[in-house]
Structure formats: structure tokens, C-alpha cells
mmCIF file of C-alpha atoms in Angstrom:
data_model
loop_
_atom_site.group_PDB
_atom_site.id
_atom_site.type_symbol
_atom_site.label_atom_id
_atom_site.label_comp_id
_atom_site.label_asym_id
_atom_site.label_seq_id
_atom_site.Cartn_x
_atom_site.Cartn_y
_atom_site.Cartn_z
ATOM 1 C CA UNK A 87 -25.522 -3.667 -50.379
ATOM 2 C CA UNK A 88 -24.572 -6.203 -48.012
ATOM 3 C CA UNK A 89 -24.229 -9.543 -47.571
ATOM 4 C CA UNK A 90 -23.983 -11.608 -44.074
ATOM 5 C CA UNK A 91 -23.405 -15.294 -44.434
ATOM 6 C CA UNK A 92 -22.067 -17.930 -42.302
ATOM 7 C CA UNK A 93 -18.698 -19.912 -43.578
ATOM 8 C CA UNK A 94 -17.966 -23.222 -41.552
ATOM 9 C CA UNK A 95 -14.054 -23.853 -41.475
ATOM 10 C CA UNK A 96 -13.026 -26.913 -39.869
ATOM 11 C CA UNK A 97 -15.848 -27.009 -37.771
ATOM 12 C CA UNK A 98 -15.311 -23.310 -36.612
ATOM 13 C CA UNK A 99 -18.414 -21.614 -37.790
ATOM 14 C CA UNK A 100 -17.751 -17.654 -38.799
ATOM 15 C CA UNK A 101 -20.180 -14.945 -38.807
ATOM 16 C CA UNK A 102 -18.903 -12.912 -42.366
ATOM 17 C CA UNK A 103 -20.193 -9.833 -43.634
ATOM 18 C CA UNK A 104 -19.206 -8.122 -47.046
ATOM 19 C CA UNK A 105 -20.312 -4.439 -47.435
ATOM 20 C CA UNK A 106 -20.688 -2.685 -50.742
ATOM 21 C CA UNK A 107 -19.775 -3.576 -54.208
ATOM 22 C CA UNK A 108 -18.698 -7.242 -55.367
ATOM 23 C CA UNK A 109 -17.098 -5.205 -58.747
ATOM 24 C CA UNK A 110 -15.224 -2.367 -56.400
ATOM 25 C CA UNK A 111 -11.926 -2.108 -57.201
ATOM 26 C CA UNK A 112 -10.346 -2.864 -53.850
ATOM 27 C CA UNK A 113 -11.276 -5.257 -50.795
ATOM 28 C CA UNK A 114 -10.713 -3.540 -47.523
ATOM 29 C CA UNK A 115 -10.642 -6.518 -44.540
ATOM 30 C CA UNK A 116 -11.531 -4.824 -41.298
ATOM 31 C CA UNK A 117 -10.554 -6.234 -37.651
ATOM 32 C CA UNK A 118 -13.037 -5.028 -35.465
ATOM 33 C CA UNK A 119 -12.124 -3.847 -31.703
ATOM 34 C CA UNK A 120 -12.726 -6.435 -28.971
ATOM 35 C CA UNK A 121 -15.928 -7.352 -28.131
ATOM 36 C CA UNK A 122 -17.574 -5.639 -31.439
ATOM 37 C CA UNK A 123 -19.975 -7.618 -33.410
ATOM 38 C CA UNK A 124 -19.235 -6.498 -37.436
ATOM 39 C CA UNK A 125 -22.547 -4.771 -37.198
ATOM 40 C CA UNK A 126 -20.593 -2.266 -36.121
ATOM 41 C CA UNK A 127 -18.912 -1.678 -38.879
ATOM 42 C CA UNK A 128 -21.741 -0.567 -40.727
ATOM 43 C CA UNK A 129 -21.624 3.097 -41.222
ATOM 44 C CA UNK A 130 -17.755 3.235 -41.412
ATOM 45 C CA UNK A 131 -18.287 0.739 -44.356
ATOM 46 C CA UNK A 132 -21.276 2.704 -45.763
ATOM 47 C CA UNK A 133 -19.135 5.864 -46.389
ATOM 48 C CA UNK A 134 -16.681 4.218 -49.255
ATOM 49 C CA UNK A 135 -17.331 5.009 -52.668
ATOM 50 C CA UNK A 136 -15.325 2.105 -54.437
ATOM 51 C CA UNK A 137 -14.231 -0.389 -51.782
ATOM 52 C CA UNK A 138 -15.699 -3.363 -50.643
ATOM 53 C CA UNK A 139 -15.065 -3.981 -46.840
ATOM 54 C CA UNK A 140 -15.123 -7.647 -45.601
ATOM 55 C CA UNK A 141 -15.187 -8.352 -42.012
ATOM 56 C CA UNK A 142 -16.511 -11.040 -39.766
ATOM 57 C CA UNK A 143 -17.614 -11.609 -36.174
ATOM 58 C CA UNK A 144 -14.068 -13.398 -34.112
ATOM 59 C CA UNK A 145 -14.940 -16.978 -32.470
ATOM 60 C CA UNK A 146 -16.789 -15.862 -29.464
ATOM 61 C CA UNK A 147 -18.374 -12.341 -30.757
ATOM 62 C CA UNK A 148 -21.088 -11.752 -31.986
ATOM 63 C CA UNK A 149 -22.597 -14.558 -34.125
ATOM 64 C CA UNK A 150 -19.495 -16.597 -34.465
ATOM 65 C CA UNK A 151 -19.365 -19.552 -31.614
ATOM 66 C CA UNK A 152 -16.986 -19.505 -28.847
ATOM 67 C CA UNK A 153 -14.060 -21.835 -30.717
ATOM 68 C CA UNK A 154 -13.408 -24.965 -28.138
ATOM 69 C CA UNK A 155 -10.127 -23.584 -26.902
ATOM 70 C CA UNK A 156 -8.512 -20.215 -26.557
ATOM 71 C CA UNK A 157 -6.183 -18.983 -29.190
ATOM 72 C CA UNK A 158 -3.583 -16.355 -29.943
ATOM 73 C CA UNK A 159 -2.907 -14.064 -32.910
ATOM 74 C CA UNK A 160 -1.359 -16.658 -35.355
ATOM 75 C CA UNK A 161 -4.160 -18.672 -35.184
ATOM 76 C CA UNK A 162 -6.707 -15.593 -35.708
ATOM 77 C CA UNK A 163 -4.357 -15.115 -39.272
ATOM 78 C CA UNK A 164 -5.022 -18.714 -40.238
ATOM 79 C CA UNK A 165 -8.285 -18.476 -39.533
ATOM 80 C CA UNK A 166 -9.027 -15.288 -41.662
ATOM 81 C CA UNK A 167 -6.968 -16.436 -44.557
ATOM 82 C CA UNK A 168 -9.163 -19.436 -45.089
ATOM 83 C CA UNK A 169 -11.965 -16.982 -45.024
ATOM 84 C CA UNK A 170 -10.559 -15.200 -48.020
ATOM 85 C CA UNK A 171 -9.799 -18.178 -49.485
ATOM 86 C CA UNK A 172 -13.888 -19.361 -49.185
ATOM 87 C CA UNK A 173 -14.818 -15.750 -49.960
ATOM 88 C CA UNK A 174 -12.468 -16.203 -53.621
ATOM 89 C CA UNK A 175 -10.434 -13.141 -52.908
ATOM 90 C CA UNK A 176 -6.606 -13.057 -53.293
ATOM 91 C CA UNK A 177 -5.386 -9.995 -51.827
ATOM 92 C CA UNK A 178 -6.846 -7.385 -49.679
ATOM 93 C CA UNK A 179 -6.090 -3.911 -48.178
ATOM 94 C CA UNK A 180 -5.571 -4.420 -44.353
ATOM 95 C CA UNK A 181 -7.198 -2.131 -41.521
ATOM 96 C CA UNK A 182 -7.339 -2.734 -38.048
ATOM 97 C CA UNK A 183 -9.040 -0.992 -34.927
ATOM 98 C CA UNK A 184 -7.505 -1.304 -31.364
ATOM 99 C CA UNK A 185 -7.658 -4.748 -30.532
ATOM 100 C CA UNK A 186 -8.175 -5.653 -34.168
ATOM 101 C CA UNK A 187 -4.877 -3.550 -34.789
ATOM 102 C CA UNK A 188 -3.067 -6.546 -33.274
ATOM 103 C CA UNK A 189 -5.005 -9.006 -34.949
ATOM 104 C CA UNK A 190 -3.865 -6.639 -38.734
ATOM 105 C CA UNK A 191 -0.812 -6.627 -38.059
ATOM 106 C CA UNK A 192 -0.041 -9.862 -37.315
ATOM 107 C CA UNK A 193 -1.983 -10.639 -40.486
ATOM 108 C CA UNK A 194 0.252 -8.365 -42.249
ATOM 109 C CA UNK A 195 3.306 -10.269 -41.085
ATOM 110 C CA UNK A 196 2.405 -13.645 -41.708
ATOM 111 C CA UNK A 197 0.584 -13.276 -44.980
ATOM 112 C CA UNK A 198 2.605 -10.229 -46.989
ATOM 113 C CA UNK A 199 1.936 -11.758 -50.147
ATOM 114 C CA UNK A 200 -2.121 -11.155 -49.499
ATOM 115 C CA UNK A 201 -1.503 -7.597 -47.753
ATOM 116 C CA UNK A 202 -1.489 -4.349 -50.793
ATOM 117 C CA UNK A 203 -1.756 -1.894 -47.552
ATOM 118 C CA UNK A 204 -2.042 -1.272 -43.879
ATOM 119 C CA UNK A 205 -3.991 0.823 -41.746
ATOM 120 C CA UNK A 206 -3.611 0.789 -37.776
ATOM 121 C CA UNK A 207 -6.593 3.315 -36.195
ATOM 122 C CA UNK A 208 -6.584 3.444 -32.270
ATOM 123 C CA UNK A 209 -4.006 0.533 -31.878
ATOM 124 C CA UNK A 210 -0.174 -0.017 -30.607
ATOM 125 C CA UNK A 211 2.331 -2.623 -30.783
ATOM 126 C CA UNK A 212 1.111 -5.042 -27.816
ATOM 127 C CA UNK A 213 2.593 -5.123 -24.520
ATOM 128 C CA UNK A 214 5.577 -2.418 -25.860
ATOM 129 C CA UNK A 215 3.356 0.533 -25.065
ATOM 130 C CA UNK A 216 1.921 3.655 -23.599
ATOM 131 C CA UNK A 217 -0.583 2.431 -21.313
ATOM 132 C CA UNK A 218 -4.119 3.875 -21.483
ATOM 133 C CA UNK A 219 -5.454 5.148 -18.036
ATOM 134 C CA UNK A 220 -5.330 2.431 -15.359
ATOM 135 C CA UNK A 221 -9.518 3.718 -14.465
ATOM 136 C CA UNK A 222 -9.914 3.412 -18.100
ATOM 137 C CA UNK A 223 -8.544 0.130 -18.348
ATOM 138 C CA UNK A 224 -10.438 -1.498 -15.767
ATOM 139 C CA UNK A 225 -13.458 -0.422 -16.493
ATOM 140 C CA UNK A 226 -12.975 -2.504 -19.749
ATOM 141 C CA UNK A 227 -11.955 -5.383 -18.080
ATOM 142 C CA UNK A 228 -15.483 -7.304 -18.533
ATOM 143 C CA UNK A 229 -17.444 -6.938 -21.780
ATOM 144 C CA UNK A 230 -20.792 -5.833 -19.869
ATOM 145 C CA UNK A 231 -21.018 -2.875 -22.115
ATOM 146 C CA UNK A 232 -21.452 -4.810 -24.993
ATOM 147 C CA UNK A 233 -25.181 -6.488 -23.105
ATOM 148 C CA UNK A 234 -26.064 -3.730 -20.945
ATOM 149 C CA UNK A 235 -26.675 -0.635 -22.880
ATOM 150 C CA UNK A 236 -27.310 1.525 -20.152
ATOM 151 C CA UNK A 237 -23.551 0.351 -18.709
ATOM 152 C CA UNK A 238 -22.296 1.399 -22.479
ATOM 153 C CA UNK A 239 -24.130 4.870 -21.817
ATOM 154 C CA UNK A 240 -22.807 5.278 -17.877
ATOM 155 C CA UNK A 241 -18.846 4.576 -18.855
ATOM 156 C CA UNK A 242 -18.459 5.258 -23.040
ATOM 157 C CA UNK A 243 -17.647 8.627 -22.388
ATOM 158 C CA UNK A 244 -15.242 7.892 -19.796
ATOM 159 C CA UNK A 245 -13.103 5.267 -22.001
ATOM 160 C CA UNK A 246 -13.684 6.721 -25.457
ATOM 161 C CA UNK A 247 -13.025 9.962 -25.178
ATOM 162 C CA UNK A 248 -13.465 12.268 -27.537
ATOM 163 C CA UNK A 249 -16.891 13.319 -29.168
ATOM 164 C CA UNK A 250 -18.452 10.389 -27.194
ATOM 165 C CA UNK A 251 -18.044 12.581 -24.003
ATOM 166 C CA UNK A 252 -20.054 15.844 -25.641
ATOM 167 C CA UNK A 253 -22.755 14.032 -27.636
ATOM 168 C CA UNK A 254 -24.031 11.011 -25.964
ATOM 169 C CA UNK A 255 -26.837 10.485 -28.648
ATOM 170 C CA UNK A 256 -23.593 9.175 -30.867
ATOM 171 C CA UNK A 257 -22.845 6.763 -27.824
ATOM 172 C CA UNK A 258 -26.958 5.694 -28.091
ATOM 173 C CA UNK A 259 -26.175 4.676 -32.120
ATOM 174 C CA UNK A 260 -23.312 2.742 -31.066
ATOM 175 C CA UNK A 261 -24.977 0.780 -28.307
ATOM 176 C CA UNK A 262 -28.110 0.154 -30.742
ATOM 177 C CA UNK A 263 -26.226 -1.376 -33.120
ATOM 178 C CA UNK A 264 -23.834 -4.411 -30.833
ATOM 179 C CA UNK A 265 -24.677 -7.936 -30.709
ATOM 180 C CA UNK A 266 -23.489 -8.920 -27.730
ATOM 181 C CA UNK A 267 -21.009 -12.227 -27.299
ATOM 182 C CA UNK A 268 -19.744 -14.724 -24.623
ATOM 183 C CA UNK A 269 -18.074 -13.960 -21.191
ATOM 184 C CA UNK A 270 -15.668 -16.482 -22.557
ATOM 185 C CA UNK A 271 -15.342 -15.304 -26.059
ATOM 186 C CA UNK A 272 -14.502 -11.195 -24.612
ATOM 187 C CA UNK A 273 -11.828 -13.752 -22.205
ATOM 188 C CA UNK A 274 -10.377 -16.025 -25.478
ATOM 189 C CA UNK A 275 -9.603 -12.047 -26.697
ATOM 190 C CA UNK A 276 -7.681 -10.727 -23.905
ATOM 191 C CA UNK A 277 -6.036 -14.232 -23.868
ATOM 192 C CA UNK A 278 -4.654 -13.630 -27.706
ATOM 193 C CA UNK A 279 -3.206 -9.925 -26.678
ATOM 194 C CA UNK A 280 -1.656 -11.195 -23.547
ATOM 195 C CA UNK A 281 2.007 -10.747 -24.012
ATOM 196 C CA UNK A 282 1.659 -10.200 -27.495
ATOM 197 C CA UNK A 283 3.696 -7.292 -29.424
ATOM 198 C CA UNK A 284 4.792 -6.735 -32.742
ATOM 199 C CA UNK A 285 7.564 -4.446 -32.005
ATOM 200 C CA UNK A 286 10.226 -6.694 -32.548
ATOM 201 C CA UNK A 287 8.995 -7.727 -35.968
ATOM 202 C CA UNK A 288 7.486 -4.321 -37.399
ATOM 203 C CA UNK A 289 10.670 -2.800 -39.692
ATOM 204 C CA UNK A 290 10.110 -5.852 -41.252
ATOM 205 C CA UNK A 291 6.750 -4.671 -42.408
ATOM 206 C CA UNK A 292 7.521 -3.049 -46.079
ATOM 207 C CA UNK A 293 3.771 -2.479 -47.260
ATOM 208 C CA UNK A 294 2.703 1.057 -47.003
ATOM 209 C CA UNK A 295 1.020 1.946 -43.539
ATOM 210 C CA UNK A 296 -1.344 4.881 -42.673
ATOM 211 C CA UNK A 297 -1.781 5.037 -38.897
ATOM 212 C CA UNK A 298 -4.432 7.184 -37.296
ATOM 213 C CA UNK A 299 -5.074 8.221 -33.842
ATOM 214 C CA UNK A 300 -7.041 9.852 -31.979
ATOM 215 C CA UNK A 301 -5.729 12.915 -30.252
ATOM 216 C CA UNK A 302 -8.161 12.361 -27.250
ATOM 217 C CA UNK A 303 -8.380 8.548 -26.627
ATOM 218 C CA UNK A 304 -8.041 7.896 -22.806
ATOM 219 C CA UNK A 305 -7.764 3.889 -23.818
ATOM 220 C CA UNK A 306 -4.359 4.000 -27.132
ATOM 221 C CA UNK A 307 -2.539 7.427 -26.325
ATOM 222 C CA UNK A 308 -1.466 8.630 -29.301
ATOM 223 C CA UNK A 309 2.231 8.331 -28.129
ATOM 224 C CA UNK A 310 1.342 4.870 -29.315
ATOM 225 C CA UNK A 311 0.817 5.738 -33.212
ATOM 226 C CA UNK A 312 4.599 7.744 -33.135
ATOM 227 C CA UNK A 313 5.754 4.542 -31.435
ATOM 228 C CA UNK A 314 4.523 2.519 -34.369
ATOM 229 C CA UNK A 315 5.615 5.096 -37.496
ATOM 230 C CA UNK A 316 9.010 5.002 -36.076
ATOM 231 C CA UNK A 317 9.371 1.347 -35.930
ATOM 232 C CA UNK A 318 7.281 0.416 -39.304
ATOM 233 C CA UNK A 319 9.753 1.737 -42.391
ATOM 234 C CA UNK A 320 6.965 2.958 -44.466
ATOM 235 C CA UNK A 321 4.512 4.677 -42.653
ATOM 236 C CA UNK A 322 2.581 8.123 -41.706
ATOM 237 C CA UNK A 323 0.680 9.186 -39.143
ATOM 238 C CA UNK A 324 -2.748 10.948 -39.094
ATOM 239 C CA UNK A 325 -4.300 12.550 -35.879
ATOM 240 C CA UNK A 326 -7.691 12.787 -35.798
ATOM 241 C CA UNK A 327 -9.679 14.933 -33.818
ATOM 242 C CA UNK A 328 -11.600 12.555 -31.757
ATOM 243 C CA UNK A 329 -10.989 9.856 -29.375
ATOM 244 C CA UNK A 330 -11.233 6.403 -29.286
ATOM 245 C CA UNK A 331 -13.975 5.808 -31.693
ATOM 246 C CA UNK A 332 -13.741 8.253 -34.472
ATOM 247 C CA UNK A 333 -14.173 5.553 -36.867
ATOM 248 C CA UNK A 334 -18.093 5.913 -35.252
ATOM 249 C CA UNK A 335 -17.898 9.244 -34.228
ATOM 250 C CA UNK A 336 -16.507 10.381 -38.086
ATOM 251 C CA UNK A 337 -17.180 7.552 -40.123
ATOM 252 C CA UNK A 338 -17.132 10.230 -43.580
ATOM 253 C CA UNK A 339 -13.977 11.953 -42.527
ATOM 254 C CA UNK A 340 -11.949 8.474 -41.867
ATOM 255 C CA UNK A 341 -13.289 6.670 -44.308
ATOM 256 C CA UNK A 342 -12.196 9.193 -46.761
ATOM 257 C CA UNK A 343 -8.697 9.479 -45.247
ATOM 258 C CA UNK A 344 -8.658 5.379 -45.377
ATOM 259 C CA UNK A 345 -9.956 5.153 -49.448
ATOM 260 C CA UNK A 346 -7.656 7.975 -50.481
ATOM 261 C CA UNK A 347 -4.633 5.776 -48.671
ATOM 262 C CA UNK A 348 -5.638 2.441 -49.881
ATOM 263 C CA UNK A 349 -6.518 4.166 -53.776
ATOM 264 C CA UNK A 350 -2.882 5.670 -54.298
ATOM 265 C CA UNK A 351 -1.241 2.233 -53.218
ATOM 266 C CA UNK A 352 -1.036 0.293 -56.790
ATOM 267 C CA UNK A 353 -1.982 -3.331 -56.791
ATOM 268 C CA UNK A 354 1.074 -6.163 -56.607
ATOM 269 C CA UNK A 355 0.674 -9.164 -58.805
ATOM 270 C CA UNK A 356 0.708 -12.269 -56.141
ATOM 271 C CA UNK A 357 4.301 -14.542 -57.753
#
């Protein structure tokens, strides 16, 4: 079951999608990776069994405009607590995929009241990190994967890693399934992370935090996840066997890790 509907706050127009359930005991807001459209989030979302997952297309991807002016993180938590606040729901289990690790955690920090849990998959604290390989790197710098699917198909395996590099019909699935944004939204996004870290600020972070990584991603090293349980006071980390992507390449496996997290963390009445 899912509904896709378009929420207009202050003349910012949001592409939102809830998956699953309106009566499932727990609401799971996802941050998608840079440059993903939520339709991507699809068959993660399909595999839980008693969550609902909310998640929405950032200003500039997918079928959310490109907002007037760029923005940073802060701004990004505003902006998706006023969609919970349209959408009627209080508090929300947190998870976050590379870029959209940034965007959870700042969420995390600025609205803890709203937060039950946090999971980081793929992601690092910013600027204070173990940098991905440089070729890697640059051969994200544009978001031309995201429109030409035969780009996706030439470089995924490269900068995913993984199972993307042994079975590209898993790379096909993913490329079938983006809607493609703006030059200048994929820009607005690098423009948010740029000098942006949390590192300072995560032992302040008390809500429980499940952090998985991928033992083979060429983009987030996993020296990145032991970076971030050592700094957040509540944490563990899970290794996955994949790369970049595994919440693509194993959406079963992580969204049963993710449910199983989220289900033994008990429910904090908001004061």
C-alpha cells in the first residue's frame, strides 16, 4: 500500500510518499542518498512487516521543485518536521542513507523529542572522515547517472561496490526505478554537506543508534561507521556484506536488521 501525495509548505512544494500500513505500530522516516528520487525506496520499504516508512523527494529531486535558494542541513530538519506535522505524526524512528545520513542526524539533533531511534547505513560524520576513493568520488561529482541509465550501468559498479560489481541485472532494477532531478537541485545537495559534520555534536546524541556498513563500499569506508559508534554513546555497529547499496542489493536482510532495531526500542511519551 502506498500513498504519494504532494504537501505545499510555505510555498515549497514536497514530493511525499508513505509505504505500508497507516495502523503499523511504528513510522520509520527515511533520508534517501543524494540524487535518489523516494521511488527508490520501494523495495527496502516493501520488506517491513509492521512499519510504515515515510519519505519524500528533497527540493530539487525527484518531483519536489528546486527551492529558490540553496540550503544547508538545519533548514532540511525544518523542512521535514513540518512534513510530519501535515502528515499528523508525532514521533518517528529515524534512518538515514549516505547523504541522507547527514540529513538524520542532524534531524536527530535538532528535534530529539520527535526521534524514538537512529539508524545511519553507508554514512559518516561530514567533513571528519575517511574519504572514499578520490576516482570514486569524482565520478559522482555530477548527477548524470541519475538521467542516463546507460552512465548508471558503465560506473555503478565502480562506486557501489559490492554485489553491484558481480550482478549488474541488480544495477538494471536500480536504474529502472530513478526519477531523475535538476543539475541545480544534485548542486543545492552538495552545497548542504559542504563543511558540514556532526562530530562535534554526536555524544550528545542519547537515542539508541544501529549503524550499518558495508564492508565493500568504495564511496563510506567502513572506518567511517567505527568513527561514528565511538563518538555516539549509545550505539552498535553492523557490517553488512555488500557495498554501498545493500539497502538495494539486500533489501530483506536490512530491512530485517532495521525492524528488529527499531521494534526492541520502547516508545517515549513526547512531555
Amino acid at each position: 500500500m502506498t500513498d504519494i501525495r504532494t504537501l505545499v509548505l510555505d510555498g515549497q512544494k514536497v514530493r511525499v510518499a508513505l509505504f505500508g500500513p497507516a495502523d503499523a505500530s511504528r513510522n520509520l522516516l527515511v533520508f534517501n542518498g543524494i540524487g535518489a528520487s523516494l521511488e527508490t525506496v520501494g523495495p527496502f520499504a516493501e520488506r517491513f512487516a509492521d512499519t510504515r516508512i515515510v519519505t519524500f523527494d528533497v527540493p530539487g529531486v525527484g518531483g519536489s521543485p528546486v527551492p529558490a535558494l540553496p540550503y544547508r542541513f538545519t533548514w532540511l530538519a525544518r523542512l521535514t518536521a513540518r512534513i510530519l506535522d501535515k502528515l499528523g505524526i508525532d514521533q518517528v524512528d529515524v534512518f538515514g542513507v549516505s547523504w541522507g545520513g547527514a540529513a538524520a542526524q542532524q534531524f536527530a539533533r535538532d528535534y530529539p523529542h520527535r526521534a524514538l531511534s537512529l539508524t545511519l547505513a553507508a554514512t559518516s560524520a561530514g567533513f571528519v572522515m575517511v574519504p572514499g576513493n578520490l576516482r570514486v568520488m569524482l565520478k559522482m561529482a555530477t548527477p548524470k547517472r541519475y538521467s542516463d541509465p546507460q552512465h548508471m550501468l558503465k560506473i555503478g559498479p565502480d562506486i557501489y561496490g559490492g554485489q553491484m560489481r558481480a550482478n549488474p541485472q541488480l544495477l538494471r532494477e536500480h536504474a529502472a526505478t530513478l526519477k531523475s532531478g535538476s543539475g541545480r537541485g544534485y548542486l543545492y545537495q552538495l552545497l548542504a554537506g559542504a563543511g558540514w559534520t556532526s562530530w562535534l555534536w554526536l555524544p550528545q546524541l542519547r537515542l539508541p543508534v544501529l549503524v550499518m556498513m558495508g564492508e565493500d563500499d568504495p564511496i563510506v569506508p567502513l572506518a567511517n561507521g567505527r568513527i561514528l559508534v565511538n563518538r555516539l554513546p549509545n550505539a552498535r555497529l553492523e557490517v553488512m556484506d555488500c557495498g554501498h547499496l545493500f539497502i538495494l542489493t539486500d533489501p530483506a536482510e536490512t530491512a530485517a536488521k532495521v525492524e528488529a532495531f527499531i521494534q526492541s526500542t520502547p516508545v517515549a511519551e513526547i512531555a
